[in-house]
mmCIF file of C-alpha atoms in Angstrom:
data_model
loop_
_atom_site.group_PDB
_atom_site.id
_atom_site.type_symbol
_atom_site.label_atom_id
_atom_site.label_comp_id
_atom_site.label_asym_id
_atom_site.label_seq_id
_atom_site.Cartn_x
_atom_site.Cartn_y
_atom_site.Cartn_z
ATOM 1 C CA MET A 1 15.748 -5.527 -11.702
ATOM 2 C CA PRO A 2 12.955 -4.632 -9.139
ATOM 3 C CA GLY A 3 11.079 -1.539 -9.917
ATOM 4 C CA PRO A 4 7.635 0.017 -9.153
ATOM 5 C CA GLU A 5 5.912 -1.986 -11.946
ATOM 6 C CA ASN A 6 7.070 -5.313 -10.206
ATOM 7 C CA GLU A 7 5.885 -4.489 -6.807
ATOM 8 C CA GLN A 8 2.716 -6.076 -5.547
ATOM 9 C CA PRO A 9 -0.006 -3.723 -4.316
ATOM 10 C CA ARG A 10 -0.448 -3.604 -0.618
ATOM 11 C CA LEU A 11 -3.281 -2.388 1.646
ATOM 12 C CA LYS A 12 -2.407 0.704 3.696
ATOM 13 C CA ARG A 13 -2.232 -0.050 7.285
ATOM 14 C CA GLU A 14 -3.340 3.307 8.646
ATOM 15 C CA ILE A 15 -6.365 4.945 10.011
ATOM 16 C CA SER A 16 -7.110 8.564 10.613
ATOM 17 C CA GLN A 17 -8.395 10.081 13.952
ATOM 18 C CA LEU A 18 -11.643 10.663 12.269
ATOM 19 C CA GLY A 19 -11.816 7.001 11.084
ATOM 20 C CA PHE A 20 -10.870 5.739 14.482
ATOM 21 C CA GLY A 21 -13.572 7.837 16.128
ATOM 22 C CA ALA A 22 -16.120 6.635 13.711
ATOM 23 C CA ILE A 23 -15.280 2.930 14.243
ATOM 24 C CA ALA A 24 -15.410 3.335 17.991
ATOM 25 C CA LEU A 25 -18.708 5.176 17.691
ATOM 26 C CA ASN A 26 -20.113 2.495 15.435
ATOM 27 C CA GLY A 27 -18.954 -0.221 17.688
ATOM 28 C CA THR A 28 -20.424 1.333 20.706
ATOM 29 C CA ILE A 29 -23.673 2.547 19.192
ATOM 30 C CA GLY A 30 -24.397 0.679 16.029
ATOM 31 C CA ALA A 31 -27.981 0.444 14.888
ATOM 32 C CA GLY A 32 -29.106 -0.255 18.354
ATOM 33 C CA ILE A 33 -29.303 3.424 19.063
ATOM 34 C CA PHE A 34 -32.687 3.354 17.231
ATOM 35 C CA ALA A 35 -34.133 0.500 19.362
ATOM 36 C CA LEU A 36 -32.495 0.571 22.679
ATOM 37 C CA PRO A 37 -33.006 3.934 24.363
ATOM 38 C CA ALA A 38 -36.512 3.114 25.419
ATOM 39 C CA ILE A 39 -35.540 -0.275 26.869
ATOM 40 C CA ALA A 40 -32.515 1.397 28.643
ATOM 41 C CA VAL A 41 -34.682 3.970 30.130
ATOM 42 C CA ALA A 42 -37.138 1.427 31.197
ATOM 43 C CA GLN A 43 -34.435 -0.693 32.836
ATOM 44 C CA ALA A 44 -32.044 1.972 34.132
ATOM 45 C CA GLY A 45 -33.996 5.126 34.350
ATOM 46 C CA LEU A 46 -31.973 8.267 34.379
ATOM 47 C CA PHE A 47 -28.784 6.420 34.610
ATOM 48 C CA SER A 48 -29.176 5.019 31.056
ATOM 49 C CA PRO A 49 -27.188 7.764 29.321
ATOM 50 C CA TRP A 50 -24.263 7.052 31.669
ATOM 51 C CA LEU A 51 -24.561 3.331 30.599
ATOM 52 C CA TYR A 52 -23.975 4.490 26.978
ATOM 53 C CA VAL A 53 -20.773 6.299 28.182
ATOM 54 C CA LEU A 54 -19.609 3.316 30.157
ATOM 55 C CA CYS A 55 -20.171 0.968 27.173
ATOM 56 C CA GLY A 56 -18.317 3.460 25.084
ATOM 57 C CA LEU A 57 -15.306 3.459 27.492
ATOM 58 C CA LEU A 58 -15.325 -0.374 27.540
ATOM 59 C CA ILE A 59 -15.289 -0.534 23.789
ATOM 60 C CA MET A 60 -12.436 1.947 23.582
ATOM 61 C CA ALA A 61 -10.383 -0.347 25.740
ATOM 62 C CA ILE A 62 -11.025 -3.173 23.311
ATOM 63 C CA VAL A 63 -10.170 -0.875 20.268
ATOM 64 C CA PHE A 64 -6.906 0.223 22.028
ATOM 65 C CA ALA A 65 -5.996 -3.432 22.509
ATOM 66 C CA PHE A 66 -6.726 -4.205 18.885
ATOM 67 C CA ALA A 67 -4.603 -1.185 17.807
ATOM 68 C CA ARG A 68 -1.765 -2.371 19.956
ATOM 69 C CA VAL A 69 -1.942 -5.909 18.644
ATOM 70 C CA ALA A 70 -2.132 -4.561 15.062
ATOM 71 C CA SER A 71 1.102 -2.597 15.547
ATOM 72 C CA TYR A 72 2.991 -5.978 15.998
ATOM 73 C CA PHE A 73 1.933 -7.253 12.580
ATOM 74 C CA SER A 74 2.830 -6.039 9.060
ATOM 75 C CA ASP A 75 0.342 -8.030 7.035
ATOM 76 C CA THR A 76 -3.366 -7.624 6.950
ATOM 77 C CA GLY A 77 -6.157 -10.055 8.268
ATOM 78 C CA GLY A 78 -7.340 -8.508 11.585
ATOM 79 C CA PRO A 79 -8.330 -10.983 14.323
ATOM 80 C CA VAL A 80 -7.682 -14.037 12.067
ATOM 81 C CA THR A 81 -4.048 -13.127 11.700
ATOM 82 C CA TYR A 82 -3.658 -12.216 15.304
ATOM 83 C CA ALA A 83 -5.217 -15.422 16.594
ATOM 84 C CA GLY A 84 -3.466 -17.452 13.991
ATOM 85 C CA ARG A 85 -0.066 -16.150 14.865
ATOM 86 C CA ALA A 86 -0.499 -16.345 18.631
ATOM 87 C CA PHE A 87 -2.389 -19.678 19.085
ATOM 88 C CA GLY A 88 -1.964 -21.513 15.740
ATOM 89 C CA PRO A 89 -3.983 -21.873 12.525
ATOM 90 C CA PHE A 90 -6.904 -23.605 14.105
ATOM 91 C CA ALA A 91 -7.486 -20.588 16.459
ATOM 92 C CA GLY A 92 -7.173 -18.358 13.409
ATOM 93 C CA PHE A 93 -9.792 -20.431 11.621
ATOM 94 C CA GLN A 94 -12.076 -20.112 14.529
ATOM 95 C CA ALA A 95 -11.482 -16.434 14.923
ATOM 96 C CA GLY A 96 -12.463 -15.914 11.221
ATOM 97 C CA TRP A 97 -15.677 -17.940 11.496
ATOM 98 C CA LEU A 98 -16.738 -16.244 14.832
ATOM 99 C CA LEU A 99 -16.088 -12.922 13.246
ATOM 100 C CA THR A 100 -18.070 -13.879 10.072
ATOM 101 C CA LEU A 101 -20.977 -15.209 12.151
ATOM 102 C CA SER A 102 -21.116 -12.354 14.490
ATOM 103 C CA ARG A 103 -21.175 -9.850 11.653
ATOM 104 C CA ALA A 104 -23.926 -11.901 10.027
ATOM 105 C CA ALA A 105 -25.999 -11.901 13.304
ATOM 106 C CA ALA A 106 -25.432 -8.129 13.575
ATOM 107 C CA PHE A 107 -26.627 -7.660 9.969
ATOM 108 C CA ALA A 108 -29.629 -9.920 10.698
ATOM 109 C CA ALA A 109 -30.413 -7.672 13.799
ATOM 110 C CA ASN A 110 -30.193 -4.538 11.755
ATOM 111 C CA ALA A 111 -32.406 -5.970 9.003
ATOM 112 C CA HIS A 112 -34.979 -6.944 11.634
ATOM 113 C CA LEU A 113 -34.938 -3.596 13.088
ATOM 114 C CA MET A 114 -35.302 -1.925 9.604
ATOM 115 C CA VAL A 115 -38.316 -4.198 8.872
ATOM 116 C CA THR A 116 -39.893 -3.355 12.272
ATOM 117 C CA TYR A 117 -39.587 0.407 11.524
ATOM 118 C CA ALA A 118 -40.737 -0.047 7.902
ATOM 119 C CA GLY A 119 -43.899 -1.714 9.267
ATOM 120 C CA TRP A 120 -44.978 1.754 10.517
ATOM 121 C CA PHE A 121 -45.071 2.918 6.962
ATOM 122 C CA TRP A 122 -46.253 -0.278 5.183
ATOM 123 C CA PRO A 123 -48.509 -2.255 7.680
#
C-alpha cells in the first residue's frame, strides 16, 4: 500500500520572488562588478551605468525564457533536461558539459580577481 514512507523524496520546483531577484542580479552583475566599472567608464564614459541596466534587461529576458521552459517539465535537470528532451540526448550531453565548463571558467575568473585584489594586501 503506498504511503508517505514509500514515496521518493523530490526536489521542490519553486523559487521565491527574492530568490528570482537574487539569481537575476547575480547573473547580471556577478563578481565582475568589482573589476569592470573602471573599464566600462573608460570605454563608455557616462553611458556605462545604462549599459549595466541594458545588460540586466537582456539577462531578465533569458531568465524569463528559462522560467517558461521550466514550467513545461516536471523533473529536475535544468538546461540538460530541456535540451535533451527537445533535441535528443546528445544535445543534452552537450548542454551539460557547456554548462559545467562555463561555470568552471566563471569560477576561475572569480579566483583570478580574488588573487589580484589580495595582491594589494600580500604583495
